[in-house]
Coordinates of C-alpha atoms and ligand atoms in Angstrom, one line a residue:
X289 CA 9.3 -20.9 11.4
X290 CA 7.6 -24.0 9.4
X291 CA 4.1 -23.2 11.5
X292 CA 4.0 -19.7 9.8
X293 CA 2.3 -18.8 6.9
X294 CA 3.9 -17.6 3.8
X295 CA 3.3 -13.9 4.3
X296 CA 3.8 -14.3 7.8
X297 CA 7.5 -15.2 7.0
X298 CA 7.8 -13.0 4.0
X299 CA 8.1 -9.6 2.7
X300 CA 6.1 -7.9 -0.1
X301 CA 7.3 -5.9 -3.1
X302 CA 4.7 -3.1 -4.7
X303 CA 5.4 -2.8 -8.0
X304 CA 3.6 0.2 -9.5
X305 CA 3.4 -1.8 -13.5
X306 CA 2.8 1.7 -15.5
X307 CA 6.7 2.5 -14.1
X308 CA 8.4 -1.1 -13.5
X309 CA 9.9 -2.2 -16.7
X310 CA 8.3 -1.4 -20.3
X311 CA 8.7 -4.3 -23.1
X312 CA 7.1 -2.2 -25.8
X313 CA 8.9 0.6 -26.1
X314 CA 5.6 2.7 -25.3
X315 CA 7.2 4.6 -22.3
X316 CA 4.7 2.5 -20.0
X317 CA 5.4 -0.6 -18.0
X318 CA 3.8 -3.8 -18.7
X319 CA 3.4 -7.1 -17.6
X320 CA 5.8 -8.9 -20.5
X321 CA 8.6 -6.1 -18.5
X322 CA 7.7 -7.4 -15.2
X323 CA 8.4 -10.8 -16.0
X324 CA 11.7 -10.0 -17.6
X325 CA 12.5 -8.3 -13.9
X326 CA 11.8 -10.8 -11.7
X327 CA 15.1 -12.2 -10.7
X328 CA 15.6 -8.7 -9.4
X329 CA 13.2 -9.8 -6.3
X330 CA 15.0 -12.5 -6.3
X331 CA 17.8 -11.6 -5.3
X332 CA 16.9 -8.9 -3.6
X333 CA 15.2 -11.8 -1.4
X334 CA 11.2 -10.7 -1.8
X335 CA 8.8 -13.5 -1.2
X336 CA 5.8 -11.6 -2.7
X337 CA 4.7 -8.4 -5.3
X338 CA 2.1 -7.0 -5.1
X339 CA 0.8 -5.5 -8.6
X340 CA -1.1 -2.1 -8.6
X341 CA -4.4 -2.5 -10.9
X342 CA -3.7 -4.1 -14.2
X343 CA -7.2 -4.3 -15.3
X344 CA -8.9 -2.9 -18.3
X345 CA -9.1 0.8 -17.4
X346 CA -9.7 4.6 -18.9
X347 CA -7.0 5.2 -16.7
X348 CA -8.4 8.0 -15.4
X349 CA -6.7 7.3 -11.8
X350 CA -4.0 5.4 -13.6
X351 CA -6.1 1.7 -13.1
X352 CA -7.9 2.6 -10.2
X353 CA -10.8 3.0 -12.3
X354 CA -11.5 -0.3 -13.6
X355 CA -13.7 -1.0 -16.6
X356 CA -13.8 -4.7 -16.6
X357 CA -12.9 -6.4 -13.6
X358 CA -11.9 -9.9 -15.4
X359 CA -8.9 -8.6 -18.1
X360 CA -6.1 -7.0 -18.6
X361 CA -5.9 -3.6 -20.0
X362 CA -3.9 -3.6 -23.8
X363 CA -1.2 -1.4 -22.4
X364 CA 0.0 -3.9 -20.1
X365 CA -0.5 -6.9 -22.1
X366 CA -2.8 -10.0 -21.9
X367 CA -4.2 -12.4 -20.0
X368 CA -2.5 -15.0 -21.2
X369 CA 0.7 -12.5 -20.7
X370 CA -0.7 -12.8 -17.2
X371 CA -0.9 -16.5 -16.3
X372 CA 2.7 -16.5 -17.6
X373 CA 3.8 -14.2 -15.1
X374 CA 2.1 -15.9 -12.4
X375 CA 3.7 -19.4 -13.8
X376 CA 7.5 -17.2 -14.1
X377 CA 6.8 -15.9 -10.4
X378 CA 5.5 -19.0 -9.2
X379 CA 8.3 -21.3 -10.6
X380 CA 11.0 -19.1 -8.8
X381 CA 8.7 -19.1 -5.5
X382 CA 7.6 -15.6 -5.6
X383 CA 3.4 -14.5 -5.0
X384 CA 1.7 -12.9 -7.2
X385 CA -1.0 -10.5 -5.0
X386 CA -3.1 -8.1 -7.2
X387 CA -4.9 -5.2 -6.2
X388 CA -8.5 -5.5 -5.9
X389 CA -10.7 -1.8 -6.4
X390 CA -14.1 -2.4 -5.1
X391 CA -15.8 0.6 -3.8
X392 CA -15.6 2.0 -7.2
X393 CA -15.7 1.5 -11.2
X394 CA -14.9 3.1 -14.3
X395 CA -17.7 5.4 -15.2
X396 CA -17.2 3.2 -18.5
X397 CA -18.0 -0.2 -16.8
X398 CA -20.6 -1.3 -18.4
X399 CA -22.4 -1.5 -14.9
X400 CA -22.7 1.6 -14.6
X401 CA -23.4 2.8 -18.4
X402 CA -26.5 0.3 -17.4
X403 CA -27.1 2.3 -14.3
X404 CA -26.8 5.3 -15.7
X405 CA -29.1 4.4 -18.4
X406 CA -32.2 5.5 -16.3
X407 CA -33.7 4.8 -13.3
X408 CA -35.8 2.0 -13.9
X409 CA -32.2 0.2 -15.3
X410 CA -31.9 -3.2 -13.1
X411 CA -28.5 -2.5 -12.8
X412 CA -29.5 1.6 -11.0
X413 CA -29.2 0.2 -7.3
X414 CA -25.6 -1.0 -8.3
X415 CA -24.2 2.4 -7.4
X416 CA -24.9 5.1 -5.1
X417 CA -27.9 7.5 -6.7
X418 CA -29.9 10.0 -4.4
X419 CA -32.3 12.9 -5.3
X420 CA -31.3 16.2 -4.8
X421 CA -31.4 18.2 -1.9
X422 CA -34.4 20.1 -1.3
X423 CA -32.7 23.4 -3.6
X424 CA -31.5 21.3 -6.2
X425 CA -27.6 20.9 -4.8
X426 CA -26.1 17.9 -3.9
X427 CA -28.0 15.4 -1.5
X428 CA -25.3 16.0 1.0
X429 CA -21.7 18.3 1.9
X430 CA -19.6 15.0 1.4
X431 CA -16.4 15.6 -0.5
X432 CA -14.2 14.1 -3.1
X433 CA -10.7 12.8 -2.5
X434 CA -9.7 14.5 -5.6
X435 CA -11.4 17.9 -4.7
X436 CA -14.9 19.1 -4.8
X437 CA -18.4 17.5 -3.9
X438 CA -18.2 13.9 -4.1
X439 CA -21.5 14.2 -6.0
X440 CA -22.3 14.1 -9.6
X441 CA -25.3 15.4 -11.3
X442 CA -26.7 13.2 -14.0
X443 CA -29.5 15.6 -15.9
X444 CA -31.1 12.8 -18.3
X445 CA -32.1 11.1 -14.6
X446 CA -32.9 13.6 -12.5
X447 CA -30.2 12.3 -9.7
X448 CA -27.1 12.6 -8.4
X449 CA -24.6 9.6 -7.8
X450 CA -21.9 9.5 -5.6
X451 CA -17.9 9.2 -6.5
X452 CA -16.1 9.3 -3.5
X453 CA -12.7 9.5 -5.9
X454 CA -13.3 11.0 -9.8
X455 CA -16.2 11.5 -10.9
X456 CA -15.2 9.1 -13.6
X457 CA -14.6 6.8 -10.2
X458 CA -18.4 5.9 -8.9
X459 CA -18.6 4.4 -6.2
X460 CA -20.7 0.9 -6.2
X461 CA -23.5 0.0 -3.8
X462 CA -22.0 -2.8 -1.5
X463 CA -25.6 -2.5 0.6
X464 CA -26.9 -4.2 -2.9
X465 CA -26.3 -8.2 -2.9
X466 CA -25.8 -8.5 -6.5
X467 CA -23.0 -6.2 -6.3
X468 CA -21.4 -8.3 -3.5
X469 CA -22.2 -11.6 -5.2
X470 CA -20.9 -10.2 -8.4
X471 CA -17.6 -8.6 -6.8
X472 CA -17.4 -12.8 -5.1
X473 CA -17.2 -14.2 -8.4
X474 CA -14.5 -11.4 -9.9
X475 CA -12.4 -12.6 -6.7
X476 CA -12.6 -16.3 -7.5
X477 CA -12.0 -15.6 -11.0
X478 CA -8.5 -14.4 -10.3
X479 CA -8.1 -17.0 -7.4
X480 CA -8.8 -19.8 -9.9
X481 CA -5.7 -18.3 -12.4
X482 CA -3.4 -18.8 -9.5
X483 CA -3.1 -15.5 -7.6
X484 CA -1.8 -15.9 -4.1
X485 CA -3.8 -12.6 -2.9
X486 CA -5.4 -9.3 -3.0
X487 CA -4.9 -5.5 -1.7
X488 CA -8.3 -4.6 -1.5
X489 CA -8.4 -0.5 -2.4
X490 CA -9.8 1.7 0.3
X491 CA -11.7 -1.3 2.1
X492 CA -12.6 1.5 4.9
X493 CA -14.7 3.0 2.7
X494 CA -16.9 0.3 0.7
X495 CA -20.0 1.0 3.1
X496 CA -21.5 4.6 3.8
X497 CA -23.5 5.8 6.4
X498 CA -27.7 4.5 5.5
X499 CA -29.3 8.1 6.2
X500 CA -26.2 9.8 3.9
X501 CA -25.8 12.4 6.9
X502 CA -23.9 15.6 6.4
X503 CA -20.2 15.2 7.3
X504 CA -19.1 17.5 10.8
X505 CA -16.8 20.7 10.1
X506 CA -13.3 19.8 11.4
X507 CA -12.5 22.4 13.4
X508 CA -8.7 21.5 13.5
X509 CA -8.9 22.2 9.7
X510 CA -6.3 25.1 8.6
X511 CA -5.2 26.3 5.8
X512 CA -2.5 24.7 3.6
X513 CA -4.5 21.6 4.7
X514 CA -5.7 19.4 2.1
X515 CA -9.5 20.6 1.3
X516 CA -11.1 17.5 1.9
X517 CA -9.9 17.5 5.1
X518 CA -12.5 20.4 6.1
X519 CA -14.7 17.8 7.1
X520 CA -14.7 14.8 9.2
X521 CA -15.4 11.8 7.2
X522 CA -17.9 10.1 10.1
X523 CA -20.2 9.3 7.4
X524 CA -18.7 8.5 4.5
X525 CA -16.4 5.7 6.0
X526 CA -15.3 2.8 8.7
X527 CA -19.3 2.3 9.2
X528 CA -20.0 -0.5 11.5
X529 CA -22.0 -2.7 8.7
X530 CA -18.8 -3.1 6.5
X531 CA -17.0 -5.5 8.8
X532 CA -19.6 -7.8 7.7
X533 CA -19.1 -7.3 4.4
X534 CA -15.5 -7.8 4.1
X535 CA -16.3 -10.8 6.1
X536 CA -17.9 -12.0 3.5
X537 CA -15.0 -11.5 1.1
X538 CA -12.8 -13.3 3.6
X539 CA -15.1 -16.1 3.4
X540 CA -14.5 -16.5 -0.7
X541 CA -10.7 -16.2 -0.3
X542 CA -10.5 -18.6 2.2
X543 CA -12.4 -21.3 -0.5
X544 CA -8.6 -21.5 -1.5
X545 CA -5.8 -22.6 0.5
X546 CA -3.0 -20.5 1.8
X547 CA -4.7 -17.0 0.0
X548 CA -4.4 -13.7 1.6
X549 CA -5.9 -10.1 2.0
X550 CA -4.7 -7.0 2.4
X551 CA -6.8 -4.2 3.2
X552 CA -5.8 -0.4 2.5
X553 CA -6.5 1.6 5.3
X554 CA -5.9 5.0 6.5
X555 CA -7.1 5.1 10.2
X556 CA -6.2 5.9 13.9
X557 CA -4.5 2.5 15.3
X558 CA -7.9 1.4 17.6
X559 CA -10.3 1.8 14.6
X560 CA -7.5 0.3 12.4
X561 CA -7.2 -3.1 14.7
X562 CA -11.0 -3.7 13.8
X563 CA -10.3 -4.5 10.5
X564 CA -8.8 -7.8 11.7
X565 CA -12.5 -8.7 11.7
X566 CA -14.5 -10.2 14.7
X567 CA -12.5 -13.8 15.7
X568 CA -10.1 -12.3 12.8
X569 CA -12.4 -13.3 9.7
X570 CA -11.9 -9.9 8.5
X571 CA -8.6 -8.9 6.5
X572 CA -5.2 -11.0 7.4
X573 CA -3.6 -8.0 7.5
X574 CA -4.7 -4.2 7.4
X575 CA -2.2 -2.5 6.4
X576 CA -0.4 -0.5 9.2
X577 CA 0.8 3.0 7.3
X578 CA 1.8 4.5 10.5
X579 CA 5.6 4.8 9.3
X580 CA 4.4 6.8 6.5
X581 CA 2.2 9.2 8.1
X582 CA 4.2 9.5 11.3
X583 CA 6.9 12.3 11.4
X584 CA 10.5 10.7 11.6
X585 CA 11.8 11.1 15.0
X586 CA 12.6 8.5 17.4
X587 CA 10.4 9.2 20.6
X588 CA 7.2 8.7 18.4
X589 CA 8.1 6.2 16.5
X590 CA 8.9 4.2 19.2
X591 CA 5.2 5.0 20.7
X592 CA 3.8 4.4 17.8
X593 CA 4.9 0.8 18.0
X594 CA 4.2 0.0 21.7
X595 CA 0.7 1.2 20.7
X596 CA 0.0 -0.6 18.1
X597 CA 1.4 -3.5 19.8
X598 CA -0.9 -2.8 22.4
X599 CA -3.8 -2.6 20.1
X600 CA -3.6 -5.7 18.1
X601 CA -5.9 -8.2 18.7
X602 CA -5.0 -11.8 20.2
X603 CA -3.6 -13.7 17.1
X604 CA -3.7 -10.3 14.7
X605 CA -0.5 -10.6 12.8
X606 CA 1.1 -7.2 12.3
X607 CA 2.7 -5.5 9.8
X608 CA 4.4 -2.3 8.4
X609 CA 4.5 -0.3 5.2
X610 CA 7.5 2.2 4.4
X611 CA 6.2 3.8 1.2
X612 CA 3.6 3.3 -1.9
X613 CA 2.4 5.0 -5.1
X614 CA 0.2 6.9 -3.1
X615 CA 2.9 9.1 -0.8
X616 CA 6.0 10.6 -0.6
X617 CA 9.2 7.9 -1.0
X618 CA 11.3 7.6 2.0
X619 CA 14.4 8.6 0.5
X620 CA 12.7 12.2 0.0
X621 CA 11.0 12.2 3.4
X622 CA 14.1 11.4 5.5
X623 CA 17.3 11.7 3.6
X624 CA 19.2 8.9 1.5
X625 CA 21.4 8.3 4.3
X626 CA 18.3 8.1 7.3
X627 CA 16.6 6.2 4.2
X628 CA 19.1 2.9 5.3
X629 CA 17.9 3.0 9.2
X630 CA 14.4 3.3 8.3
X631 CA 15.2 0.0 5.7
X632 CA 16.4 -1.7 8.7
X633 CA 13.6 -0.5 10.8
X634 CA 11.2 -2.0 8.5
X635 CA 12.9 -5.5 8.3
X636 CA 13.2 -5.8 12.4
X637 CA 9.9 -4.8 13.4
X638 CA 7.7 -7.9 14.7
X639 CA 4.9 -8.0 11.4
X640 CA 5.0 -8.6 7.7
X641 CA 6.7 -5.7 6.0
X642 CA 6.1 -3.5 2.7
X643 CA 8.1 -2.2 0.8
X644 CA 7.6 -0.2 -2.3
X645 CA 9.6 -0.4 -5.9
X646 CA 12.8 1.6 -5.9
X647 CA 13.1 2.2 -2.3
X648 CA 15.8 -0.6 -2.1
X649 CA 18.0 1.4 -4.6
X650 CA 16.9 4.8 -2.4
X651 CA 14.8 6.3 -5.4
X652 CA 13.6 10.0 -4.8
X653 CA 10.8 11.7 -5.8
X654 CA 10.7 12.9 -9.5
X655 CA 9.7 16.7 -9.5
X656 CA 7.2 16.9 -12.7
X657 CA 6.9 19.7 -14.4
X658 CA 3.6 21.4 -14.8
X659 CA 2.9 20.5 -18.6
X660 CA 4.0 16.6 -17.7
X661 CA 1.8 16.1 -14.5
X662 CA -0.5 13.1 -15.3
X663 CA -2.1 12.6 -12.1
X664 CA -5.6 13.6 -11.3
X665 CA -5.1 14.3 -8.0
X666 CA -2.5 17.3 -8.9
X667 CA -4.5 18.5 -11.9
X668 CA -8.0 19.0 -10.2
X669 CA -6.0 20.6 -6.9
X670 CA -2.7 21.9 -8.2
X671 CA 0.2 23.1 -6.3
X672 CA -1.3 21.8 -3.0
X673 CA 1.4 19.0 -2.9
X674 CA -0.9 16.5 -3.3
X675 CA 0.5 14.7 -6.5
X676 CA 1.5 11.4 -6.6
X677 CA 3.5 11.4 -9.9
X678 CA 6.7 11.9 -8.1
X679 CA 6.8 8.8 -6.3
X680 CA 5.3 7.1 -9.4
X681 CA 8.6 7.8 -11.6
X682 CA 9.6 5.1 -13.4
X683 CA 12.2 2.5 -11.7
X684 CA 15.9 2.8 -12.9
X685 CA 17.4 -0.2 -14.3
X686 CA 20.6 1.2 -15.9
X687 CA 22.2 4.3 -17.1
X688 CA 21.1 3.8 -20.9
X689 CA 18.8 7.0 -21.9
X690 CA 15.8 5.4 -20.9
X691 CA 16.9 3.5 -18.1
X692 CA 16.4 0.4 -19.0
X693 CA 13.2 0.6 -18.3
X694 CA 12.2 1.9 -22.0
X695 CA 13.5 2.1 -25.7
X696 CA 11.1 5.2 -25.8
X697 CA 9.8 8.3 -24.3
X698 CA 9.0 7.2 -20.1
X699 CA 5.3 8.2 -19.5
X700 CA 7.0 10.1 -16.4
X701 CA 10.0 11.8 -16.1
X702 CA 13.3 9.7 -15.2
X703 CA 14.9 9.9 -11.7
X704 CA 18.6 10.7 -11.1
X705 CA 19.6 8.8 -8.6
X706 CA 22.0 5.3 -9.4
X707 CA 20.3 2.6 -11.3
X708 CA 20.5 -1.0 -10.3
X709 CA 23.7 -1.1 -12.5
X710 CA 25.6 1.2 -10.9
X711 CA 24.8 0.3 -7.2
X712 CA 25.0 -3.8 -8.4
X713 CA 29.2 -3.3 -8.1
X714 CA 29.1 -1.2 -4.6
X715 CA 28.6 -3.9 -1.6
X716 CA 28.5 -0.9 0.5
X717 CA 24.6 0.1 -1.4
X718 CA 21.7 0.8 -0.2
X719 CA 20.8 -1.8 -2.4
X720 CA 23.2 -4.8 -0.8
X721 CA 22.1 -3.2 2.5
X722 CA 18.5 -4.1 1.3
X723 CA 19.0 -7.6 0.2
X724 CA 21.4 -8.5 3.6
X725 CA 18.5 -7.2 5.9
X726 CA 15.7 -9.3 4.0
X727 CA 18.7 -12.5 3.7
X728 CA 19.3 -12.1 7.5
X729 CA 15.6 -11.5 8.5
X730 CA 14.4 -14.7 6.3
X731 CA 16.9 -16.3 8.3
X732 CA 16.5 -15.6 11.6
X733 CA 13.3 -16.9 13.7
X734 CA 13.6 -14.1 16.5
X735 CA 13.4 -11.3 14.0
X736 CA 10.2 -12.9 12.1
X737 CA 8.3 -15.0 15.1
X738 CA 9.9 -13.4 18.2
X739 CA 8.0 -10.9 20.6
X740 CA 9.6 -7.5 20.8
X741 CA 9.4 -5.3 23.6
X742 CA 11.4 -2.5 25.6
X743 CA 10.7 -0.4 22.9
X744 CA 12.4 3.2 23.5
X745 CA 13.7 6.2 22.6
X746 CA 17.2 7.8 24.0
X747 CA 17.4 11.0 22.4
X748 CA 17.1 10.6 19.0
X749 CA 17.9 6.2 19.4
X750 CA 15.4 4.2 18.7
X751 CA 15.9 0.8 20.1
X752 CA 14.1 -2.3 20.9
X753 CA 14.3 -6.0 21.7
X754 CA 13.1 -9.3 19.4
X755 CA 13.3 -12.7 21.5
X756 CA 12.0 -16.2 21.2
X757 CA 13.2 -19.4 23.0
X758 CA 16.0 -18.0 24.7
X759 CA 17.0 -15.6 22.1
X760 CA 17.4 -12.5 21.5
X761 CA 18.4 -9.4 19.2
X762 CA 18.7 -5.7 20.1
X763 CA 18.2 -3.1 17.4
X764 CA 19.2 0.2 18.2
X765 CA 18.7 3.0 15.4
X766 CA 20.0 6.5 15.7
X767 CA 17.8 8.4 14.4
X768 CA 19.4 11.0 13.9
X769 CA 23.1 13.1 12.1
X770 CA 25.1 12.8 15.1
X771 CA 26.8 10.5 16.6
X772 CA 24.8 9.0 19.7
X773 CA 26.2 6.8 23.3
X774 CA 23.4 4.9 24.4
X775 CA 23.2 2.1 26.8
X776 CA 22.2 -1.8 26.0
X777 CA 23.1 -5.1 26.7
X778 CA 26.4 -6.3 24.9
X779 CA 26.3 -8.3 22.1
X780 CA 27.3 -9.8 18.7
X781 CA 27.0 -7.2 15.5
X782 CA 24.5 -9.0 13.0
X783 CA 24.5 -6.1 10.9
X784 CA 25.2 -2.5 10.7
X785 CA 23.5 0.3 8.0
X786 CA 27.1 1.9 8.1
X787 CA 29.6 -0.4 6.1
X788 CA 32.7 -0.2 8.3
X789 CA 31.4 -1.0 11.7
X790 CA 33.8 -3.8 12.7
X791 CA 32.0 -7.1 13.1
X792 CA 32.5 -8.7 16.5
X793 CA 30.9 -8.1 19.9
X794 CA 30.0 -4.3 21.0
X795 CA 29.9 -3.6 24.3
X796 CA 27.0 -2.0 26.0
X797 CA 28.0 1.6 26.0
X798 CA 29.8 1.8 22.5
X799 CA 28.9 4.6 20.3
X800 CA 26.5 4.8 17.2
X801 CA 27.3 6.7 14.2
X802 CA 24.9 9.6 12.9
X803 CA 22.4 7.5 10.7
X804 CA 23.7 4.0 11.9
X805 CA 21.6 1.2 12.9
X806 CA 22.9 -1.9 14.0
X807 CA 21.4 -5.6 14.8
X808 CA 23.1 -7.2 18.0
X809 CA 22.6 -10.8 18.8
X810 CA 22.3 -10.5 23.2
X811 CA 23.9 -12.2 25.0
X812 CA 21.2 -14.0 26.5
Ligands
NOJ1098 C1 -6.2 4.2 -3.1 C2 -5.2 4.0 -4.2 O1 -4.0 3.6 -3.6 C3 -5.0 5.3 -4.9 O2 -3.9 5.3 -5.8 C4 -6.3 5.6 -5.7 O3 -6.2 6.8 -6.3 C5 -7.5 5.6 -4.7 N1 -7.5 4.5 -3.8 C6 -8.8 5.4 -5.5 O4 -8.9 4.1 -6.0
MG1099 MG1 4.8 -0.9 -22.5

């Protein structure tokens, strides 16, 4: 395994900081908590996190909206508070990865207060502006993420300007050079404190169509659909000139040895291979949601992965991503007991996996009342399902009033599944699960380098092959309640999601459990 790269070998940890661990007592995570934390990922056998924004921020989108790319916003400490935590992480051999937002500011950057200033400002072509259209409306039909035109009238100028998130989110001009050359030396700042690597938000989107055309009607649009979904974002998105530009972000991180990138990416799998980049200078690895957005059933899940096998380019390294502050958790979209297959799915796929705090101890979503919802995406479209507070509930520690994740009043409402505590003293745990599939995976050179293949389903058992040199592992998940007789090769039990499954050798037409998964060693 020594010719792999770190990530190649590793698995990465999201931690959401507003919901990790708060040191203050505010009710809001911070960065003092996450260092006090971070012998959790050490045990539980992480090799990076991954830090949602951290910058200083409005917090209109919770961080997303950054209003100075090179700090760290007062509620979750300093930057000197920062370089410790790298130094903490770095001394027990964890990466720090941060996230990296740069289709869009703060409306308070001081960028775009310049831009906004008028249009003679030097700093106007920094963002998106466009006269009206001929009646005075907005320049084009494109829509926001978080409901409505994704257009913004500015009366003192006369022009629009385009958010493709909030309209306190605009989105920056990545045509413009100084933007680029600007965002460069933001990425080097952060490269030159010591971080490992960057999630770069919504990388699909950073360049838009030239002629800003009107986006097509979807006509498979219905409704209970999300409304942005009325439209078919062919303009507004995945245009052919940004593969050049994140090229050229590549280019910076690889000034540094041994850095990575991560690009967020919500595509179809052959427009989501692209983003490896032409002779793979785009990002190392896009990130591959297709276990999130799938439906959980075994037949197209195991499609899933022969296609995007299929579709990676020579020398792409894959991955896979299991849940993030963005979408449901996987405890609530699959059950708690399904929520240990789909752990051991993650760690026996071929590609680096995510996974995403509190899954490891099977964390639900938090329902939020109506008077406590804090995210925008809920407020400006409510009752559509589309929050993401519920997945963003903060992580359980303990079962002291506040968690143990704060001394005062949590900025979300607390979950009521076990704490770390509790499930600390039951081997049987999803949690010991967790940290015996990432122990057994870091271990094992078929299961992080070997090729997989004969990837099937047998009613509702999904099962494929790892090998390398001679080697090989069968895993074989039944994705389903009840119990399942499939047929494989014997073998040797690595490891079973159940608890009691006798160790030893199991023959090839044994039974699974409802909700087991196992990891045979063949016999070959
Ligand atoms: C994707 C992020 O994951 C999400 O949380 C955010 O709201 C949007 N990008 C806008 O930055
Ligand atoms: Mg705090």
């Amino acid at each position: 395994m020594d010719e792999l790269l770190w990530w190649q070998r590793g698995v990465i940890y999201q931690v959401y900081p507003r919901s990790f661990q708060d040191s203050d007592g505010d009710g809001i995570g911070d960065l003092a908590g996450i260092a006090r934390r971070l012998d959790h990922l050490v045990s539980l056998g992480v090799d990076a996190l991954w830090l949602s924004p951290i910058q200083p921020s409005p917090m209109a989108d919770f961080g997303y909206d950054v209003a100075d790319y090179c700090g760290v916003d007062p509620i979750f400490g300093t930057l000197a508070q920062f370089d410790a935590l790298v130094a903490e992480a770095h001394r027990r051999g964890l990466r720090v990865i941060l996230d990296f937002v740069p289709n869009h500011s703060s409306d308070q950057h001081p960028w775009f207060r310049e831009s906004r200033s008028g249009r003679s400002s030097a700093w106007r072509d920094w963002y998106v502006w466009r006269d009206p259209a001929p009646d005075g409306g907005p320049p084009n039909n494109w829509l926001s993420h978080f409901g409505g035109s994704a257009w913004e009238w500015d009366a003192a100028s006369g022009q629009y300007y385009l958010h493709s998130f909030l309209k306190q989110q605009p989105d920056l001009n990545w045509r413009n050079p100084a933007v680029r050359e600007a965002m460069k030396a933001v990425l080097r700042f952060w490269l030159e404190r010591g971080v490992d690597g960057f999630r770069v938000d919504v990388i699909w989107l950073l360049i838009k169509d030239a002629q800003f055309r009107d986006n097509p009607v979807n006509e498979a649009w219905r409704h209970g659909h999300p409304p942005r979904d009325r439209l078919l974002d062919l303009y507004g998105a995945d245009q052919p000139e940004v593969h050049a530009v994140i090229a050229e972000l590549r280019q910076v991180i690889d000034e540094y040895p041994d850095r990575l990138m991560i690009g967020e990416i919500y595509l179809p799998v052959p427009r989501l291979v692209a983003y490896y980049g032409e002779g793979l200078r785009g990002a190392h690895l896009p990130f591959n949601f297709q276990l999130i957005t799938a439906p959980w059933q075994a037949e197209g899940i195991a499609r899933i992965i022969r296609e995007y096998e299929a579709a990676l380019p020579r020398g792409g390294w894959p991955n896979w991503v299991l849940g993030n502050h963005d979408q449901p958790r996987i405890a609530s979209r699959v059950g708690g007991a399904q929520a240990r297959v789909a752990a051991m799915l993650l760690l026996t796929l071929r590609g680096t996996p995510t996974l995403y705090y509190g899954d490891e101890i099977g964390m639900l979503d938090v329902p939020v009342p109506p008077d406590r919802v804090r995210d925008p995406a809920e407020r400006n479209q409510p009752g559509l399902g589309l929050g993401r507070d519920p997945q963003r509930s903060p992580m359980l520690w303990d079962e002291t009033p506040g968690a143990g994740f704060t001394s005062g009043e949590p900025w979300l409402p607390l979950g009521a599944t076990p704490p770390v505590s509790a499930l600390e003293g039951d081997a049987d745990s999803i949690l010991h699960l967790y940290r015996r599939l990432i122990a057994l995976r870091g271990q094992d050179a078929v299961l992080v380098n070997g090729a997989i293949d004969a990837v099937a389903a047998e009613g509702d058992v999904l099962r494929f092959r790892r090998f390398l040199d001679g080697e090989e592992r069968w895993v074989l998940l039944n994705l389903g309640a009840a119990p399942a007789r499939v047929a494989w090769p014997p073998g040797e039990l690595l490891l079973s999601t159940l608890p009691d499954r006798v160790p030893g050798r199991m023959d090839g037409g044994a039974e699974l459990r409802g909700h087991e998964g196992v990891i045979l060693r063949g016999a070959a």
